Short mmCIF file of C-alpha atoms in Angstrom, two decimals:
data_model
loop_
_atom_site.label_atom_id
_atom_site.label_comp_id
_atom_site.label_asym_id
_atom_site.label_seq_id
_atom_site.Cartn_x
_atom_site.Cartn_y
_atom_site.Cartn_z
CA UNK A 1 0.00 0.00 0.00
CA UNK A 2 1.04 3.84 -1.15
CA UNK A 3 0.74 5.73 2.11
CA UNK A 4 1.26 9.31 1.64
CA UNK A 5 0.98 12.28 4.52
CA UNK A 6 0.70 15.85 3.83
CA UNK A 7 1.87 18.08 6.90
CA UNK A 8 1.09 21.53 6.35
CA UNK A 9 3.92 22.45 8.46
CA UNK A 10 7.39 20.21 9.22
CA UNK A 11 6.19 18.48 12.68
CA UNK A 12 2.37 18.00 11.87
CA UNK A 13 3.24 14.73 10.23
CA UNK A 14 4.76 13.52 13.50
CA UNK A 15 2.14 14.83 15.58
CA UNK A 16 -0.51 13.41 13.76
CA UNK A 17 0.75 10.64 12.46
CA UNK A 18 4.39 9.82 13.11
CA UNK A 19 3.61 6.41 15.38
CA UNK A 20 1.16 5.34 12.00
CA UNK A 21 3.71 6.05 9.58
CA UNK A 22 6.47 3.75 11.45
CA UNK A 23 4.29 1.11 11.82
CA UNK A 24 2.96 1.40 8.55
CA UNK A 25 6.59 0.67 7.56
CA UNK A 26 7.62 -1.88 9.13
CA UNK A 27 5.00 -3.78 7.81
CA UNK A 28 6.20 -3.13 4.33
CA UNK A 29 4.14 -0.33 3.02
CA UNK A 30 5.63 2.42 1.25
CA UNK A 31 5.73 5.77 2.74
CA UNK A 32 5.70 9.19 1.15
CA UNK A 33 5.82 12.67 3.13
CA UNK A 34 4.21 15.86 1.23
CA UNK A 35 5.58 19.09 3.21
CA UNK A 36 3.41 22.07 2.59
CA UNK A 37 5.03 24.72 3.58
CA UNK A 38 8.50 25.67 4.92
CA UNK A 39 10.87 28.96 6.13
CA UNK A 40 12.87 30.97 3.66
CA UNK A 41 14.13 34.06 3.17
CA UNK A 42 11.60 36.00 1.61
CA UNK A 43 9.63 34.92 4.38
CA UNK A 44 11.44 36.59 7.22
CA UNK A 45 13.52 34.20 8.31
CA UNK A 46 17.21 34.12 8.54
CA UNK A 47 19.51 32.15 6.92
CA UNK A 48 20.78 30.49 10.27
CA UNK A 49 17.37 29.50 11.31
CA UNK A 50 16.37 28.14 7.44
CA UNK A 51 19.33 25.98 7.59
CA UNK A 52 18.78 24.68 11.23
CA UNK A 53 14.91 23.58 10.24
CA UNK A 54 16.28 21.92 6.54
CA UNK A 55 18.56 20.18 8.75
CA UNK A 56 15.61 19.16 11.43
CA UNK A 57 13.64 18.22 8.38
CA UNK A 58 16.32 16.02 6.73
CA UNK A 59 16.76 13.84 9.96
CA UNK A 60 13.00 13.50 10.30
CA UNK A 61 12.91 12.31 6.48
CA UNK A 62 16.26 9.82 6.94
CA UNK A 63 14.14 8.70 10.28
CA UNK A 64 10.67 7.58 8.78
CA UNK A 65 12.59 6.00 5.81
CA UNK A 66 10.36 7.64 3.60
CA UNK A 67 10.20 6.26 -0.35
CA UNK A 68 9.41 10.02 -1.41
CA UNK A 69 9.48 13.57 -0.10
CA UNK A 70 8.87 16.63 -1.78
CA UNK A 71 8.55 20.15 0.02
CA UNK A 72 6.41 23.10 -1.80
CA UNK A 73 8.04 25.34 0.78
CA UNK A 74 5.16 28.13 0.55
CA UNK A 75 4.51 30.74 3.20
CA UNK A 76 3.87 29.40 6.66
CA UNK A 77 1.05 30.92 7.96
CA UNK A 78 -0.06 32.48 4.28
CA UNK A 79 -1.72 29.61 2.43
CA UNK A 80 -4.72 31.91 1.60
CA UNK A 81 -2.59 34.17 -0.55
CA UNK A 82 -2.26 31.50 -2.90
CA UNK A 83 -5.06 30.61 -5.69
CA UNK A 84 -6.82 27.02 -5.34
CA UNK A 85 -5.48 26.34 -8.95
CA UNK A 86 -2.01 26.65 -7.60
CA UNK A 87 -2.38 24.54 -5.09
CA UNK A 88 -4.31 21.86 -6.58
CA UNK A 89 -1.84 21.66 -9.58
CA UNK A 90 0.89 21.36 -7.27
CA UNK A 91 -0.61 18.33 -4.92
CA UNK A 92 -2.04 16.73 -8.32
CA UNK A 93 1.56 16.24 -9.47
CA UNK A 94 2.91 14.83 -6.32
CA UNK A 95 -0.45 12.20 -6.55
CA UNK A 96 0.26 11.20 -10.56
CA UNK A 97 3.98 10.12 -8.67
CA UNK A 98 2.62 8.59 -5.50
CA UNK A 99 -0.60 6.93 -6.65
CA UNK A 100 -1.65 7.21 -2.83
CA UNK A 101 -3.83 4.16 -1.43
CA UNK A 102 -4.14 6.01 1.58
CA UNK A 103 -4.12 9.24 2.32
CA UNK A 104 -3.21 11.53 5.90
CA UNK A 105 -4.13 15.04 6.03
CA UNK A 106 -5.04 17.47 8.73
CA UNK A 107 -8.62 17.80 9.72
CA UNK A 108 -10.92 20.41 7.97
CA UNK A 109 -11.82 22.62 11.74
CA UNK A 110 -7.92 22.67 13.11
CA UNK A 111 -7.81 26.32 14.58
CA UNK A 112 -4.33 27.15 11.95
CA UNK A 113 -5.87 28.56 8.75
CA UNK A 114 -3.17 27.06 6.81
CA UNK A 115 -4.87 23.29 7.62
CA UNK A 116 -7.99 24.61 6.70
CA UNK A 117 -6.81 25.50 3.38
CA UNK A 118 -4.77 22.85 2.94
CA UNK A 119 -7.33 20.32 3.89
CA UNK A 120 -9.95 22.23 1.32
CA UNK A 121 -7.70 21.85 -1.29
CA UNK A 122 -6.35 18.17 -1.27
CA UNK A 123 -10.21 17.11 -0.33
CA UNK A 124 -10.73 18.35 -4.18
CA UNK A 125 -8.11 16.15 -5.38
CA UNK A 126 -9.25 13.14 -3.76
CA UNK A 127 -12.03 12.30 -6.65
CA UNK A 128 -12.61 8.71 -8.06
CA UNK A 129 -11.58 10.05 -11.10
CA UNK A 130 -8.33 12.10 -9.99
CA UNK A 131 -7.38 9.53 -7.53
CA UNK A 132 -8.38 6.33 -9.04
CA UNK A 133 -6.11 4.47 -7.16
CA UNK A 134 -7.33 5.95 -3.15
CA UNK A 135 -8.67 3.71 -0.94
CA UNK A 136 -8.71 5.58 2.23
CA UNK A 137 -8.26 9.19 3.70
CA UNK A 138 -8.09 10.08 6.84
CA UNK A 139 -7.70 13.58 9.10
CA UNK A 140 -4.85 13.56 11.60
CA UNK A 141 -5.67 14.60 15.06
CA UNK A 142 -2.85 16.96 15.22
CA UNK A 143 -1.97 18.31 18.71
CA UNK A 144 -2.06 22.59 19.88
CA UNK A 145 -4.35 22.45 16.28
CA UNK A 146 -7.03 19.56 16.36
CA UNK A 147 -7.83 19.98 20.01
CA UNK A 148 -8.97 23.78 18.99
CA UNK A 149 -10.98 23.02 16.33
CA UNK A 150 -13.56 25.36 15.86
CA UNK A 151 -16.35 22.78 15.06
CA UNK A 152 -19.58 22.42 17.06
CA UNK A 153 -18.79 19.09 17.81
CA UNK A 154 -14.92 19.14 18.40
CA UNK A 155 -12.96 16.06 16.60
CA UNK A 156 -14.74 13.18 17.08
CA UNK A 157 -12.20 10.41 15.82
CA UNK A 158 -13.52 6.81 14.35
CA UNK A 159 -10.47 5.43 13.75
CA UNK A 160 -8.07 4.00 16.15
CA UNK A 161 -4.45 3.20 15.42
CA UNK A 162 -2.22 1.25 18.33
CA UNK A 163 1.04 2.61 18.14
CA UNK A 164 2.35 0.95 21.36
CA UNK A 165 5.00 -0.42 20.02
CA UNK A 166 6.67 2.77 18.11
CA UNK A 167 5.22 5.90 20.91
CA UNK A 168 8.88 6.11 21.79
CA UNK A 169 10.59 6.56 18.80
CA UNK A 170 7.76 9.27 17.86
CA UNK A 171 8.77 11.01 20.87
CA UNK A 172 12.51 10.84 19.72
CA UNK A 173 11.48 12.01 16.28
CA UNK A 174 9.88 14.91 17.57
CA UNK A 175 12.49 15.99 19.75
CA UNK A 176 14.13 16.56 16.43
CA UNK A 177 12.55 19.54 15.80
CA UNK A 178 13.85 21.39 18.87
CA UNK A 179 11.97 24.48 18.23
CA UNK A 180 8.62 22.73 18.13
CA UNK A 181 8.88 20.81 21.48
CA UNK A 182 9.54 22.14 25.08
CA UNK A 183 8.27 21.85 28.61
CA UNK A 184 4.98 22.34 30.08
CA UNK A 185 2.59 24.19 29.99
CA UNK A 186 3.95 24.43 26.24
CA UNK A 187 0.93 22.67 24.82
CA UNK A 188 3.34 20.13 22.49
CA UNK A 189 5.32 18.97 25.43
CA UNK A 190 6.61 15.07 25.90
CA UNK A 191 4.38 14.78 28.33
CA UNK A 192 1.25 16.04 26.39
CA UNK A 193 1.72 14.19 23.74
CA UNK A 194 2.71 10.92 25.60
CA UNK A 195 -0.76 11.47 27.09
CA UNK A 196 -3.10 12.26 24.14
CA UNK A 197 -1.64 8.53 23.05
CA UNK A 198 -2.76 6.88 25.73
CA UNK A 199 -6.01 8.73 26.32
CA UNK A 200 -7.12 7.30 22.90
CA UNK A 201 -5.34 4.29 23.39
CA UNK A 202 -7.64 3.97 26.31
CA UNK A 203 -10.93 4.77 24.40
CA UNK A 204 -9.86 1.90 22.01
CA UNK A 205 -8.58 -0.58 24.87
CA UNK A 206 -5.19 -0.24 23.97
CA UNK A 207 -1.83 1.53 25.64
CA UNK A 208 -1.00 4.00 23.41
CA UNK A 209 -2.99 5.14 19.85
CA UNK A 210 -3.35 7.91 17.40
CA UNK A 211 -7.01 8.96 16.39
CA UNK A 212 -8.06 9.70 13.06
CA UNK A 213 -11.30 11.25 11.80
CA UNK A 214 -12.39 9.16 8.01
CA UNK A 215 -13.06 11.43 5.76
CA UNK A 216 -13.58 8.65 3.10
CA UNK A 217 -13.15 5.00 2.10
CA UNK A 218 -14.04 2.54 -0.69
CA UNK A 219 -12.78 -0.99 -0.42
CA UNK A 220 -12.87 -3.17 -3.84
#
């Protein structure tokens, strides 16, 4: 199976998915990581930092042992500057070269406008006829977004993954992006996310899961 995970940001995909994604592997599917968007210059950032989160976002990649990776590196924070037909043209190529089975993406109410958009967009590429190949697509319950989802009914996941095995070496991926993780009260803390695992791992009678919210599915 084609797995691929779009992270609007370098860190969602571990949030949301990173115990998945190494179990996914080791049982011999094929990864593929789709970063949206990224630092640069002409965003504001220095050089120092730009080169610190490439190198963060290189040791994630060499870490999953991801078959693909491609990074759009658009404006963090400004995905509504950009027109749909951008966007779509740009996830539509990395499809026609992943032929995705199934499909992670962040969930349509996360509170960051950029996952909104993001979500929006690669929902419209996800047609039978686009997409012949996808099977499954699910929204990542993605941690300081998902939980302030501004939804009547909050995420409501119905889809249970037991990551009990691999909730440690998540943890030591994330700790890769050393801006992105720090002590409490910092809402993406060790600690925090340690917790969220088992709290759904609970809910599905299991030590430690990730939650996912289907979106879609068709099964031949």
């Amino acid at each position: 199976m084609n797995v691929l995970v779009i992270s609007p940001h370098p860190d969602d995909e571990t949030l949301g998915a990173g115990g998945t994604l190494l179990k996914l592997k080791a049982e011999g599917h094929k990864t593929f990581w789709l970063n949206v968007t990224n630092m640069k210059e002409e965003y504001g950032y220095s050089a120092k930092r730009i080169a610190e989160r490439n190198g963060e976002i290189q040791k994630v990649k060499e870490a999953y042992g991801f078959e693909g990776f491609w990074n759009l590196e658009m404006e963090p924070s400004g995905m509504d500057k950009y027109q749909t037909g951008e966007l779509v043209s740009q996830f539509k190529k990395v499809f026609e070269k992943v032929k995705p089975e199934l499909l992670l993406i962040p969930y349509r109410y996360d509170v960051h406008s950029d996952h909104r958009v993001i979500f929006d967009t690669v929902y419209s590429c996800t047609k039978a006829f686009r997409a012949p190949d996808l099977k499954i697509v699910l929204s990542m319950e993605i941690l300081s977004e998902t939980d302030q989802a501004q939804h009547e009914s909050g995420f409501v996941p119905n889809v249970f993954i037991d990551i009990s095995q691999y909730i440690d070496q998540k943890l030591n991926i994330m700790k890769l992006y050393k801006s992105e993780i720090d002590a409490a009260p910092f809402p993406r803390n060790e600690n925090a996310i340690k917790g969220l695992a088992a709290y759904r791992g609970a809910t599905a009678y299991q030590e430690y899961c990730e939650s996912f919210y289907l979106v879609k599915s068709h099964i031949d």
